[in-house]
Amino acid sequence: MATYVLVHGGGHGGWCYRKVARLLRDAGHEVFAPTLSGLADRSHLSLSDIGLDTHIQDVASLLHYEDLREVILVGHSYGGMVITGAADRAIDRVGRLVYLDAANPVNGQSLVDVAGPIIEATRPFGETVDGTELVLLPHPDAGMFYGVTDPADLTWMAERLTSHPWRCFEEKLDLRDEQAVAALPQFHIVCTSTLATRDPELVDGARKAGRLWDIDTGHDLMITEPEAVTDILLRVAAA
């Protein structure tokens, strides 16, 4: 039995992994899909002090308090920033990292550094509430921004997406042991459409090592292609 911890991206919550989590559990594995502070079912928390490091601590604390070991830590989109930092904070509890159409940061980078044009494009459509700058504001068709087209999925998402503090996207990753994190086996599941925008050296190396898969779908591939994502996650556990 493998243990998966599934970390969501900006504006989402643990809810976005519902289909994948069910399939992994049906296959006999243990699955955690936490919601990061200030989002979804934790949106009642104050957003004023929430940044990338808060979310890193959310996940590192989960690993500690649930006493999880050899975890397959999966991060989607902005979640790639989070799992990289969480692995650094709890290196003895993480067995493998999976970047799910995610940011692949190095020490000292922010999400703006990694995916500037895409994430900066959301900023003009944000708002400031009680002194906190928020982006990815929810609206009825917000799911389309993430490449989702199914009407039922769009309705489901519209009822759950929440605003995200901009601070999380400009706060830089601060690793304590960069070499230890780099030594962890890293796997990549990406959307076919994003391959051309990624570091060619990283893509080539991961593909040669049998650690890269691409799925021809939208950015929220855990929602649009849950069976395909689950199949690959099971391969990661067996690798």
Tab-separated table of C-alpha atoms in Angstrom:
chain	number	residue	atom	x	y	z
A	1	MET	CA	0.000	0.000	0.000
A	2	ALA	CA	1.279	3.451	-0.921
A	3	THR	CA	0.495	6.739	0.814
A	4	TYR	CA	-0.399	9.692	-1.390
A	5	VAL	CA	-0.681	13.305	-0.291
A	6	LEU	CA	-2.388	15.342	-3.013
A	7	VAL	CA	-1.775	19.102	-2.885
A	8	HIS	CA	-3.988	21.413	-4.907
A	9	GLY	CA	-3.136	24.578	-6.800
A	10	GLY	CA	-4.237	28.190	-6.598
A	11	GLY	CA	-7.876	28.933	-5.845
A	12	HIS	CA	-8.714	25.259	-5.368
A	13	GLY	CA	-9.006	22.980	-2.332
A	14	GLY	CA	-8.659	19.335	-1.478
A	15	TRP	CA	-12.064	18.862	-3.110
A	16	CYS	CA	-10.524	19.037	-6.613
A	17	TYR	CA	-8.947	15.597	-6.107
A	18	ARG	CA	-12.215	13.879	-5.226
A	19	LYS	CA	-12.269	11.657	-8.337
A	20	VAL	CA	-8.581	10.726	-8.183
A	21	ALA	CA	-8.644	10.138	-4.420
A	22	ARG	CA	-11.585	7.762	-4.762
A	23	LEU	CA	-9.838	5.767	-7.498
A	24	LEU	CA	-6.594	5.527	-5.515
A	25	ARG	CA	-8.465	4.375	-2.404
A	26	ASP	CA	-10.373	1.828	-4.450
A	27	ALA	CA	-6.967	0.480	-5.506
A	28	GLY	CA	-6.088	-0.026	-1.840
A	29	HIS	CA	-3.950	3.020	-1.116
A	30	GLU	CA	-4.012	5.634	1.637
A	31	VAL	CA	-4.841	9.130	0.389
A	32	PHE	CA	-4.781	12.573	1.976
A	33	ALA	CA	-6.004	15.639	0.077
A	34	PRO	CA	-5.581	18.596	2.437
A	35	THR	CA	-6.893	22.080	1.773
A	36	LEU	CA	-4.307	24.826	2.180
A	37	SER	CA	-4.912	27.652	4.653
A	38	GLY	CA	-7.336	30.340	3.526
A	39	LEU	CA	-8.892	28.373	0.673
A	40	ALA	CA	-12.084	26.337	0.161
A	41	ASP	CA	-13.132	24.716	3.443
A	42	ARG	CA	-10.443	26.788	5.171
A	43	SER	CA	-11.501	30.088	3.572
A	44	HIS	CA	-12.866	31.267	6.914
A	45	LEU	CA	-9.283	31.863	8.083
A	46	SER	CA	-7.749	35.315	7.863
A	47	LEU	CA	-5.878	35.808	4.596
A	48	SER	CA	-3.708	38.699	5.746
A	49	ASP	CA	-0.727	36.601	6.855
A	50	ILE	CA	-1.004	33.678	4.437
A	51	GLY	CA	1.863	33.118	2.031
A	52	LEU	CA	3.777	30.300	0.380
A	53	ASP	CA	5.528	29.404	3.625
A	54	THR	CA	2.154	29.029	5.374
A	55	HIS	CA	1.105	26.462	2.788
A	56	ILE	CA	4.431	24.653	2.998
A	57	GLN	CA	3.934	24.362	6.751
A	58	ASP	CA	0.355	23.110	6.219
A	59	VAL	CA	1.651	20.105	4.322
A	60	ALA	CA	4.758	19.497	6.428
A	61	SER	CA	2.567	19.527	9.548
A	62	LEU	CA	0.167	17.016	8.021
A	63	LEU	CA	3.063	14.636	7.363
A	64	HIS	CA	4.226	15.022	10.962
A	65	TYR	CA	0.921	14.769	12.809
A	66	GLU	CA	-0.362	11.870	10.700
A	67	ASP	CA	3.084	10.246	11.073
A	68	LEU	CA	3.324	9.572	7.341
A	69	ARG	CA	6.411	7.953	5.804
A	70	GLU	CA	7.622	7.287	2.252
A	71	VAL	CA	4.884	9.597	1.015
A	72	ILE	CA	4.210	10.135	-2.676
A	73	LEU	CA	3.759	13.899	-2.541
A	74	VAL	CA	1.774	15.262	-5.490
A	75	GLY	CA	1.429	18.947	-6.319
A	76	HIS	CA	-0.760	20.523	-8.992
A	77	SER	CA	0.089	23.908	-10.536
A	78	TYR	CA	1.045	26.285	-7.652
A	79	GLY	CA	1.110	23.112	-5.550
A	80	GLY	CA	4.478	22.351	-7.152
A	81	MET	CA	5.904	25.236	-5.133
A	82	VAL	CA	4.290	23.864	-1.991
A	83	ILE	CA	5.432	20.249	-2.286
A	84	THR	CA	9.007	21.311	-3.014
A	85	GLY	CA	9.076	23.341	0.186
A	86	ALA	CA	7.230	20.698	2.213
A	87	ALA	CA	9.697	18.021	1.112
A	88	ASP	CA	12.496	20.269	2.323
A	89	ARG	CA	10.838	20.710	5.726
A	90	ALA	CA	10.054	16.983	6.114
A	91	ILE	CA	12.670	15.285	3.963
A	92	ASP	CA	12.640	12.084	6.036
A	93	ARG	CA	8.918	11.578	5.371
A	94	VAL	CA	8.844	11.980	1.584
A	95	GLY	CA	9.676	9.178	-0.833
A	96	ARG	CA	8.760	10.677	-4.213
A	97	LEU	CA	7.619	13.980	-5.674
A	98	VAL	CA	5.067	14.208	-8.481
A	99	TYR	CA	4.594	17.482	-10.343
A	100	LEU	CA	1.092	17.515	-11.830
A	101	ASP	CA	1.204	20.137	-14.591
A	102	ALA	CA	2.978	22.066	-11.878
A	103	ALA	CA	5.601	24.672	-11.214
A	104	ASN	CA	9.095	23.158	-10.902
A	105	PRO	CA	10.941	25.730	-8.791
A	106	VAL	CA	14.502	25.898	-7.594
A	107	ASN	CA	15.632	27.554	-4.403
A	108	GLY	CA	14.968	31.290	-4.346
A	109	GLN	CA	12.236	31.286	-6.988
A	110	SER	CA	8.636	32.390	-6.630
A	111	LEU	CA	5.708	31.280	-8.762
A	112	VAL	CA	5.992	34.621	-10.551
A	113	ASP	CA	9.600	33.730	-11.389
A	114	VAL	CA	8.587	30.294	-12.677
A	115	ALA	CA	5.366	31.145	-14.539
A	116	GLY	CA	5.383	34.928	-14.757
A	117	PRO	CA	3.328	35.652	-17.883
A	118	ILE	CA	0.549	33.240	-16.925
A	119	ILE	CA	0.196	34.208	-13.284
A	120	GLU	CA	0.768	37.928	-13.869
A	121	ALA	CA	-2.149	37.873	-16.329
A	122	THR	CA	-4.509	37.138	-13.426
A	123	ARG	CA	-3.444	40.114	-11.346
A	124	PRO	CA	-5.387	42.901	-13.118
A	125	PHE	CA	-8.610	40.969	-12.462
A	126	GLY	CA	-8.015	40.708	-8.723
A	127	GLU	CA	-9.115	42.887	-5.839
A	128	THR	CA	-7.850	44.083	-2.476
A	129	VAL	CA	-9.967	43.181	0.556
A	130	ASP	CA	-9.028	44.476	4.014
A	131	GLY	CA	-5.519	45.207	2.783
A	132	THR	CA	-4.949	41.763	1.247
A	133	GLU	CA	-4.506	41.472	-2.509
A	134	LEU	CA	-6.530	38.569	-3.907
A	135	VAL	CA	-6.459	36.971	-7.353
A	136	LEU	CA	-8.221	34.081	-9.102
A	137	LEU	CA	-11.570	35.503	-8.043
A	138	PRO	CA	-14.376	32.940	-8.424
A	139	HIS	CA	-17.098	33.412	-11.015
A	140	PRO	CA	-19.531	31.078	-12.849
A	141	ASP	CA	-17.156	30.291	-15.727
A	142	ALA	CA	-13.910	30.287	-13.736
A	143	GLY	CA	-13.353	26.600	-14.453
A	144	MET	CA	-12.792	27.379	-18.123
A	145	PHE	CA	-9.600	29.233	-17.141
A	146	TYR	CA	-8.298	25.858	-15.951
A	147	GLY	CA	-9.188	24.056	-19.183
A	148	VAL	CA	-12.408	22.463	-17.959
A	149	THR	CA	-15.285	22.318	-20.441
A	150	ASP	CA	-17.782	19.782	-19.110
A	151	PRO	CA	-20.878	21.707	-17.893
A	152	ALA	CA	-21.330	19.532	-14.805
A	153	ASP	CA	-17.687	19.965	-13.804
A	154	LEU	CA	-17.896	23.722	-14.386
A	155	THR	CA	-20.912	24.008	-12.107
A	156	TRP	CA	-19.228	21.866	-9.456
A	157	MET	CA	-16.085	24.021	-9.604
A	158	ALA	CA	-17.950	27.337	-9.575
A	159	GLU	CA	-19.460	26.397	-6.214
A	160	ARG	CA	-16.037	25.635	-4.705
A	161	LEU	CA	-13.308	27.854	-6.185
A	162	THR	CA	-12.097	30.626	-3.874
A	163	SER	CA	-9.875	33.693	-4.163
A	164	HIS	CA	-6.141	33.262	-3.518
A	165	PRO	CA	-3.737	35.679	-1.761
A	166	TRP	CA	-1.313	37.176	-4.271
A	167	ARG	CA	1.434	37.061	-1.656
A	168	CYS	CA	1.649	33.276	-2.129
A	169	PHE	CA	2.663	33.743	-5.756
A	170	GLU	CA	5.404	36.313	-5.205
A	171	GLU	CA	6.917	34.825	-2.046
A	172	LYS	CA	10.172	33.048	-2.835
A	173	LEU	CA	10.952	29.445	-1.984
A	174	ASP	CA	13.483	29.162	0.828
A	175	LEU	CA	15.003	25.680	0.954
A	176	ARG	CA	17.154	24.566	3.860
A	177	ASP	CA	18.688	21.538	2.095
A	178	GLU	CA	18.399	21.994	-1.650
A	179	GLN	CA	20.574	18.965	-2.419
A	180	ALA	CA	18.416	16.599	-0.352
A	181	VAL	CA	15.273	17.732	-2.156
A	182	ALA	CA	16.962	17.396	-5.548
A	183	ALA	CA	17.950	13.827	-4.647
A	184	LEU	CA	14.329	12.713	-4.234
A	185	PRO	CA	12.899	10.806	-7.221
A	186	GLN	CA	10.823	13.318	-9.181
A	187	PHE	CA	8.054	12.500	-11.647
A	188	HIS	CA	6.162	14.764	-14.011
A	189	ILE	CA	2.615	14.508	-15.363
A	190	VAL	CA	1.952	17.412	-17.697
A	191	CYS	CA	-0.610	18.611	-20.183
A	192	THR	CA	0.570	18.093	-23.745
A	193	SER	CA	-0.076	21.770	-24.498
A	194	THR	CA	2.387	22.930	-21.818
A	195	LEU	CA	5.344	20.791	-22.925
A	196	ALA	CA	6.698	23.490	-25.233
A	197	THR	CA	6.795	26.024	-22.374
A	198	ARG	CA	8.847	23.830	-20.045
A	199	ASP	CA	12.584	23.587	-19.500
A	200	PRO	CA	13.786	21.366	-22.382
A	201	GLU	CA	16.579	19.884	-20.273
A	202	LEU	CA	14.169	18.920	-17.493
A	203	VAL	CA	11.660	17.438	-19.953
A	204	ASP	CA	14.312	15.495	-21.852
A	205	GLY	CA	15.924	14.136	-18.699
A	206	ALA	CA	12.610	13.117	-17.128
A	207	ARG	CA	11.431	11.432	-20.319
A	208	LYS	CA	14.665	9.459	-20.719
A	209	ALA	CA	14.350	8.310	-17.105
A	210	GLY	CA	10.763	7.173	-17.696
A	211	ARG	CA	9.473	9.784	-15.283
A	212	LEU	CA	7.437	12.014	-17.581
A	213	TRP	CA	3.967	11.518	-19.031
A	214	ASP	CA	1.818	13.959	-20.954
A	215	ILE	CA	-1.971	13.943	-21.190
A	216	ASP	CA	-3.804	15.869	-23.900
A	217	THR	CA	-6.273	17.753	-21.727
A	218	GLY	CA	-6.778	20.994	-19.808
A	219	HIS	CA	-4.727	22.256	-16.878
A	220	ASP	CA	-7.042	20.747	-14.236
A	221	LEU	CA	-6.248	17.256	-15.459
A	222	MET	CA	-7.185	15.653	-12.136
A	223	ILE	CA	-10.741	16.786	-12.908
A	224	THR	CA	-10.845	16.269	-16.669
A	225	GLU	CA	-8.836	13.013	-16.858
A	226	PRO	CA	-8.954	11.390	-13.401
A	227	GLU	CA	-8.539	7.825	-14.694
A	228	ALA	CA	-5.427	8.701	-16.698
A	229	VAL	CA	-3.911	10.623	-13.807
A	230	THR	CA	-4.662	7.800	-11.385
A	231	ASP	CA	-3.141	5.207	-13.710
A	232	ILE	CA	0.112	7.171	-13.821
A	233	LEU	CA	0.149	7.734	-10.065
A	234	LEU	CA	-0.151	3.989	-9.605
A	235	ARG	CA	2.819	3.539	-11.938
A	236	VAL	CA	4.810	5.985	-9.832
A	237	ALA	CA	4.118	3.870	-6.747
A	238	ALA	CA	5.268	0.759	-8.584
A	239	ALA	CA	8.371	2.355	-10.106
